[in-house]
Coordinates of C-alpha atoms in Angstrom, one line a residue:
X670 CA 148.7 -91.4 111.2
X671 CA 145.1 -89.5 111.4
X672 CA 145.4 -85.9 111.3
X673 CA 144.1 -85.3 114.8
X674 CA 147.0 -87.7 116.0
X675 CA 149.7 -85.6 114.2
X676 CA 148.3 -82.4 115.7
X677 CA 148.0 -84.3 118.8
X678 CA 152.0 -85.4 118.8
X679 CA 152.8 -81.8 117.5
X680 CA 151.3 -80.4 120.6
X681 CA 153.0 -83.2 122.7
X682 CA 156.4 -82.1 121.3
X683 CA 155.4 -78.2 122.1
X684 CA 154.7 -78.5 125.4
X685 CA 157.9 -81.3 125.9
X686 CA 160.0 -78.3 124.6
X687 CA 159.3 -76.3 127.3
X688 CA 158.8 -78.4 130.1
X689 CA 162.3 -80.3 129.7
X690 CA 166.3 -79.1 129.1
X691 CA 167.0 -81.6 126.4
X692 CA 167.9 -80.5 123.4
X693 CA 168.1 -83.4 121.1
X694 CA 166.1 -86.5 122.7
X695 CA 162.3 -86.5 121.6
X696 CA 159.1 -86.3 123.8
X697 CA 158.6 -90.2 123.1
X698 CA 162.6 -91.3 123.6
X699 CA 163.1 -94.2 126.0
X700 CA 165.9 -92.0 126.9
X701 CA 164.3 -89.1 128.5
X702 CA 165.3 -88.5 131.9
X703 CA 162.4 -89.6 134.1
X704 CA 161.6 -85.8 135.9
X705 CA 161.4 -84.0 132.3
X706 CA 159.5 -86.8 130.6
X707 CA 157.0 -86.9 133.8
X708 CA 156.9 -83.0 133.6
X709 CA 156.3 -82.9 129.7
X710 CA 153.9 -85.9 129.9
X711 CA 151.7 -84.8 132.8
X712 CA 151.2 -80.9 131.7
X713 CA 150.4 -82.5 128.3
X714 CA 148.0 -85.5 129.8
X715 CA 146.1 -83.1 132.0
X716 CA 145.1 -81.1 129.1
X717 CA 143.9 -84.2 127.4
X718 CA 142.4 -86.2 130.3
X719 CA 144.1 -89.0 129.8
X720 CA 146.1 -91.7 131.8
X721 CA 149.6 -91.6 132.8
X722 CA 150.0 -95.1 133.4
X723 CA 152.8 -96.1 130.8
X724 CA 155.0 -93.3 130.6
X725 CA 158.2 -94.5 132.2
X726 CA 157.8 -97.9 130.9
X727 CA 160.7 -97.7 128.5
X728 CA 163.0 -95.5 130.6
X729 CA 166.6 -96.2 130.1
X730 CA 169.4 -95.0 132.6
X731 CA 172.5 -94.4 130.8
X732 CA 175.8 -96.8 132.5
X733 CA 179.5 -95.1 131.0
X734 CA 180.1 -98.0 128.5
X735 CA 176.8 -99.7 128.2
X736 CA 176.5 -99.7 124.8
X737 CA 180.4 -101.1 124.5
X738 CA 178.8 -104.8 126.0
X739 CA 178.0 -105.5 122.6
X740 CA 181.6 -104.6 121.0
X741 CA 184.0 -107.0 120.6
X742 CA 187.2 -106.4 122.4
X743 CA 187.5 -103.8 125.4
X744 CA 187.7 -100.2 125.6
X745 CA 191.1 -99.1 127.4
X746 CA 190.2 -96.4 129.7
X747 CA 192.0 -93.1 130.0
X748 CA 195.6 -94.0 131.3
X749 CA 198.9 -92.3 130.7
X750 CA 200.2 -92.4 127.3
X751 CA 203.5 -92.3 126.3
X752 CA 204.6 -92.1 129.8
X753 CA 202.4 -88.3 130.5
X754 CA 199.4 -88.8 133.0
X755 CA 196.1 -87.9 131.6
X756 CA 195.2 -84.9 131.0
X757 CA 193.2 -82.7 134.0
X758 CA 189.1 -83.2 134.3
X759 CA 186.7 -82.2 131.7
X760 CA 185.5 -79.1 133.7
X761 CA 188.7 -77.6 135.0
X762 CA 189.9 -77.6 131.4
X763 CA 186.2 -76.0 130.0
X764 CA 186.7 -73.6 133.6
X765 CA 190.1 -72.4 131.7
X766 CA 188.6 -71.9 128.6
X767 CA 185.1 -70.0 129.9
X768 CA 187.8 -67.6 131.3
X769 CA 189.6 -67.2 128.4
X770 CA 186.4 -66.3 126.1
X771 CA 185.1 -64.1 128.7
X772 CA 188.2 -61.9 129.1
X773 CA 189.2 -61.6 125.6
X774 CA 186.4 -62.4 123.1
X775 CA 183.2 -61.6 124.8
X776 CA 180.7 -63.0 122.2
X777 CA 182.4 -66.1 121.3
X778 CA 181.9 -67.0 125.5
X779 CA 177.8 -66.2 124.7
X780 CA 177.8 -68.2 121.9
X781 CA 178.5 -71.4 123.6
X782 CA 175.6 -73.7 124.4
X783 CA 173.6 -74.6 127.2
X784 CA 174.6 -77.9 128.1
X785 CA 173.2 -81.4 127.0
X786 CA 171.4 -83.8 128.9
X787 CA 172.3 -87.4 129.6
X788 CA 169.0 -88.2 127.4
X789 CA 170.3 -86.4 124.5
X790 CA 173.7 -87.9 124.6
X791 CA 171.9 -91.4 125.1
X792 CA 169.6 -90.7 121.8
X793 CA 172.8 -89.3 120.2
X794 CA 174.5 -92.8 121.0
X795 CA 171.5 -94.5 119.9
X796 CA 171.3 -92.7 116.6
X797 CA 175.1 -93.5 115.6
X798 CA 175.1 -96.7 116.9
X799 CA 178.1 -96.0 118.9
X800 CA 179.4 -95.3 122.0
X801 CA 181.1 -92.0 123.4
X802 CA 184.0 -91.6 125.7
X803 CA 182.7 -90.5 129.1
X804 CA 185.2 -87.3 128.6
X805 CA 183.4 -86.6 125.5
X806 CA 179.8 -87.3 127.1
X807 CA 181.0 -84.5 130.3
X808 CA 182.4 -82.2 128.0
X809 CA 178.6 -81.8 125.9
X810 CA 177.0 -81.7 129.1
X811 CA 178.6 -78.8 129.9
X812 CA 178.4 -77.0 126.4
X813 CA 176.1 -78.8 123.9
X814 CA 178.7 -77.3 121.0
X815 CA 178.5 -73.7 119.7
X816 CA 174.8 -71.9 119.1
X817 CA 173.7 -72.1 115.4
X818 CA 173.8 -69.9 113.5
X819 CA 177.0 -68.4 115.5
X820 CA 178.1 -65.1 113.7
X821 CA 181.5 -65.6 116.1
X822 CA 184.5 -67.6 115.1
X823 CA 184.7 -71.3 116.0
X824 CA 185.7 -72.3 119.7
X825 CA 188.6 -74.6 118.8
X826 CA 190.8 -72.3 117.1
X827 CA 188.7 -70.7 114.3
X828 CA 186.8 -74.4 114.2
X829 CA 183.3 -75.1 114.9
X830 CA 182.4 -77.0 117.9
X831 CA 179.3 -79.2 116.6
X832 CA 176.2 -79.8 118.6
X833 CA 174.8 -82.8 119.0
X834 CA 172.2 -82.3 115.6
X835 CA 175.2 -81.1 113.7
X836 CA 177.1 -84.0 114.6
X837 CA 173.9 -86.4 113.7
X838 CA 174.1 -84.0 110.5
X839 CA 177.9 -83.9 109.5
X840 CA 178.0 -87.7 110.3
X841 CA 175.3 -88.3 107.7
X842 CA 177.0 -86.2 105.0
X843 CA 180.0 -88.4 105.4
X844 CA 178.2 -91.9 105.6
X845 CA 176.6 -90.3 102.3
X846 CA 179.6 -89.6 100.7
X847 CA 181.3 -93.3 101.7
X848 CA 178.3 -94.9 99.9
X849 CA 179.1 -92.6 96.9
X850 CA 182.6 -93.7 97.0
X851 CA 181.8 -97.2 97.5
X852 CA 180.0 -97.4 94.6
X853 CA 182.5 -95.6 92.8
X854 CA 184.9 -98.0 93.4
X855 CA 182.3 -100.8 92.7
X856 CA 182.2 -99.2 88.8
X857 CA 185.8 -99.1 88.8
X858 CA 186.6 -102.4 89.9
X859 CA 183.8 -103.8 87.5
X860 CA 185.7 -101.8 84.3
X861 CA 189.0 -103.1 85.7
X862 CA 187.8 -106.9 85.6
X863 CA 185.9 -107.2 82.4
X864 CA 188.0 -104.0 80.8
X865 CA 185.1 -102.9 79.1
X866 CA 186.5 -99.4 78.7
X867 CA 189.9 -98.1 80.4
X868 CA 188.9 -96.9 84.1
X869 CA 189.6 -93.4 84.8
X870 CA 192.7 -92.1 86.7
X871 CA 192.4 -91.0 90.2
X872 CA 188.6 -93.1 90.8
X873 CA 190.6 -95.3 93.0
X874 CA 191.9 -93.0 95.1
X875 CA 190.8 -94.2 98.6
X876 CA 194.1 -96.8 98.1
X877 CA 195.9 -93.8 99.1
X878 CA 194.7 -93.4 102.1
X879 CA 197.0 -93.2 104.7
X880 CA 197.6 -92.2 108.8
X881 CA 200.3 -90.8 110.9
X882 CA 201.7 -92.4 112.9
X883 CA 201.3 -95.3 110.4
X884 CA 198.4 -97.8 111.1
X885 CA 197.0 -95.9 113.8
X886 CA 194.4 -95.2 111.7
X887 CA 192.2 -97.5 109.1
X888 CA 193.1 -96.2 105.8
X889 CA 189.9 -95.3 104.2
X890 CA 188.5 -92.6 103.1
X891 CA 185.7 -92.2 105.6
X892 CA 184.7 -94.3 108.4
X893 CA 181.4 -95.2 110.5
X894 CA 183.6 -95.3 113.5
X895 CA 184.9 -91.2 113.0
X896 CA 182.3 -89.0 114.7
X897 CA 182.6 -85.1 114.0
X898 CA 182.8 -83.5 116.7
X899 CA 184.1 -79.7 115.1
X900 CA 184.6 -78.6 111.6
X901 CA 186.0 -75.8 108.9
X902 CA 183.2 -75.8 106.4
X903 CA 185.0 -76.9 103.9
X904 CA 185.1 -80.6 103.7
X905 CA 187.4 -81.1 107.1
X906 CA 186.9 -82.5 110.4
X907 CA 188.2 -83.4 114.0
X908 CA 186.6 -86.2 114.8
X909 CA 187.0 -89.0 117.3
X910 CA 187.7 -92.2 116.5
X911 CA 185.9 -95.3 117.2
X912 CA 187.2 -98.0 115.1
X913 CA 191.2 -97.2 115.1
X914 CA 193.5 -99.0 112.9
X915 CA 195.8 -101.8 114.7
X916 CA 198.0 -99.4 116.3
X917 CA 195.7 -97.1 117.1
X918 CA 193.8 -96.3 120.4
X919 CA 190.2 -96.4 121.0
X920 CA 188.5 -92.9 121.3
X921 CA 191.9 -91.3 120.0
X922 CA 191.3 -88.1 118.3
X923 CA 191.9 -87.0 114.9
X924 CA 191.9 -84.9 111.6
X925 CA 189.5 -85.9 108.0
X926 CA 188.2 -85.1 105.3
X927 CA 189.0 -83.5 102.0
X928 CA 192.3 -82.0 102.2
X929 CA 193.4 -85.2 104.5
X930 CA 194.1 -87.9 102.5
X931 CA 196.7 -88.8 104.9
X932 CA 194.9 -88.9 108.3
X933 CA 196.7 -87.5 111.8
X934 CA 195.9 -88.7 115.3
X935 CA 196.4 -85.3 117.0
X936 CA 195.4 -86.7 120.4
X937 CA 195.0 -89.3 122.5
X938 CA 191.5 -88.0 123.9
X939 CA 189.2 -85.4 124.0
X940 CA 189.6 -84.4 127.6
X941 CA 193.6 -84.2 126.4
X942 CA 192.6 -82.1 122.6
X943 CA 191.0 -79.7 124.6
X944 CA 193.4 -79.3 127.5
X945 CA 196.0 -78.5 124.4
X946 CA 193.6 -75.9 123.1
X947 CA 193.4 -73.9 126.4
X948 CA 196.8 -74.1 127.2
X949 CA 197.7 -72.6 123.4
X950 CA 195.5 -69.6 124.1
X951 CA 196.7 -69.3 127.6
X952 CA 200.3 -69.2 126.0
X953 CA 199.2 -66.6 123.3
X954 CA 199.4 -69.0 120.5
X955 CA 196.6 -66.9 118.5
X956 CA 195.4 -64.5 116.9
X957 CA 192.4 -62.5 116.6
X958 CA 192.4 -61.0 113.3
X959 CA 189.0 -58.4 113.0
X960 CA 188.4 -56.7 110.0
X961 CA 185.2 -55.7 108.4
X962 CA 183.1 -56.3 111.7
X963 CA 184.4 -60.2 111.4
X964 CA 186.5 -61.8 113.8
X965 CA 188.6 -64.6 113.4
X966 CA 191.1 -66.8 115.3
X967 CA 193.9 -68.1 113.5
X968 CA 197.2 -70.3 115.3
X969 CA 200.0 -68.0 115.6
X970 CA 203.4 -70.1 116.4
X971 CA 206.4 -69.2 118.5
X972 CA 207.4 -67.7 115.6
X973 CA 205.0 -65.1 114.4
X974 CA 203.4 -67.2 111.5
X975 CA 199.7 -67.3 111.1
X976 CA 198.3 -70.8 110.2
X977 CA 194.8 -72.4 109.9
X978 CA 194.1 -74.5 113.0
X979 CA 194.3 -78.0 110.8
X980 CA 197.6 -77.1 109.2
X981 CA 199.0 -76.4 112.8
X982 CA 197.4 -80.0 113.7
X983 CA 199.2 -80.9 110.7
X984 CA 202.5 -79.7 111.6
X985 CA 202.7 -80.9 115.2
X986 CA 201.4 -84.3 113.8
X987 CA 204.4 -84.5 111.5
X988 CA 207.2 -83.1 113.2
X989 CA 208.6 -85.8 115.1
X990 CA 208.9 -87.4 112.0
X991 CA 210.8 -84.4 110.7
X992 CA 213.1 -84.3 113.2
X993 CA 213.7 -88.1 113.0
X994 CA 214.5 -88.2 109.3
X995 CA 216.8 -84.6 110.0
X996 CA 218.5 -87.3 113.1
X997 CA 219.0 -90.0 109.8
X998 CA 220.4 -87.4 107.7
X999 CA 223.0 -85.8 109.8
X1000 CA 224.2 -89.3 111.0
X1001 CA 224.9 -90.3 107.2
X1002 CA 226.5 -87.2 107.0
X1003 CA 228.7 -88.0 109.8
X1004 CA 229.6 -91.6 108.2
X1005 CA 233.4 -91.9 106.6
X1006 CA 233.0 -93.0 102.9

């Protein structure tokens, strides 16, 4: 590319950025919707006399599960699970939560995002090869994540709500770090076979990888199927799940990354996380801690503990399973030698 062409596409991207509402897809995406492309295309073609012909040649219009014809299997819509109807629409439950921010933290409500478009969860789709639930696709198009950088806590409970170019972003750290691993294990499994020199203990770690409830989710250490949709900046994530293990649902949500060896399906969609999270600040489950001109939210439970959002994931994950093996225990209790 000639330098008068990059100028030329530099330009082009200028005058797309302020002729369109997309905030991910590109000037020249086959996703743009037709009205901005025509807008940004025409402003920029009139200053350059030159033809319009081709614009929309490539124009794609986004179907809910287009991408999924090429999947293998079928995607189960959003039924009731475990016998408890779905949770309420996408906007009712971001309606609840607007209302929440605005009457009790003012700066977190501004620092949520305009919303996406269709084109930039299209190009977001395109990008990670993947396709979205259409609860997660209606939630970004109403808030497109949290503003960056956002001086104000994180929208789900202390955690960052991603954007779609921090999800593109976070996803690539992780597929980074699963090639890392994978060739860790590579090394490891190469000492192990021709025991050239003793392997090192704790290499092979990702054989402890495990899920609750138990093969629900594929036990590895990472997958290409987990998109990050919030985070804690510090090596976790709530992600939803694409590839789930055999018992698993499809576009389940759940808890990675550093501290999460053991993995936790902490709901069975996004539409039913985030319904969860509104109700637990509607019920006071929170806190607001400000010191030093921060703010914070941190879980507060029935009570009166504080807890980072992930351990209270954590928690509810494991408590049925608590009270199951305190069930076994009291019946051997009850048993006559």
């Amino acid at each position: 590319m000639g330098f008068f062409d990059a100028v030329r596409d530099n330009f082009q991207e200028f005058v797309f950025s302020l002729t369109t509402n997309d905030r991910y897809a590109s000037s020249n995406s086959p996703y743009v919707s037709s009205s901005n492309q025509n807008s940004s295309q025409q402003n920029f073609m009139a200053n350059n006399n030159q033809s319009t012909a081709s614009v929309n040649s490539n124009n794609v219009i986004y179907t809910p599960g287009l991408r999924s014809r090429t999947i293998i299997g079928e995607v189960p819509l959003n039924d009731f699970v475990n016998g408890l109807p779905p949770a309420p629409p996408i906007q009712e439950i971001w309606e609840r939560l607007e209302n929440f921010f605005d009457e009790n933290y003012v700066e977190l409500y501004d620092n949520l995002s305009d919303p996406a478009t269709a084109a930039d969860l299209n190009e977001l789709e395109n990008d990670l090869n993947c396709t979205l639930p259409l609860d997660i696709r209606e939630s970004w198009q109403i808030h497109d994540g949290q503003e960056r950088p956002g001086k104000p806590t994180g929208v789900i409970m202390g955690l960052t709500l991603l954007d779609i170019e921090s999800i593109v972003e976070e996803y690539g750290v992780w597929q980074t770090a699963a090639k890392r691993i994978n060739h860790q294990k590579y090394l490891y499994d190469q000492k192990k076979t021709r025991i050239i020199a003793p392997p090192k203990p704790g290499i092979n770690f990702v054989a402890h990888q495990h899920s609750i409830p138990e093969g629900s989710i594929q036990p590895t250490y990472v997958h290409p199927g987990w998109i990050p949709l919030a985070k804690d900046f510090s090596g976790n994530n709530i992600a939803v799940d694409l590839a789930p293990g055999p018992k698993g649902k499809w576009g389940q949500i759940i808890v990675f990354g550093h501290d999460f060896d053991t993995k936790f399906v902490i709901s069975s969609s996004w539409s039913d996380f985030l319904n969860k999270v509104v109700t637990e600040y509607e019920n006071d489950e929170y806190l607001l801690d400000e010191r030093d001109g921060e703010s914070e939210i941190w879980y507060k439970t029935k009570d009166g503990r504080i807890l980072s959002y992930l351990d209270a994931l954590k928690n509810k994950a494991l408590a049925p399973y608590r009270r199951q093996q305190q069930q076994q225990q009291q019946q051997k209790g009850f048993r006559r030698p």
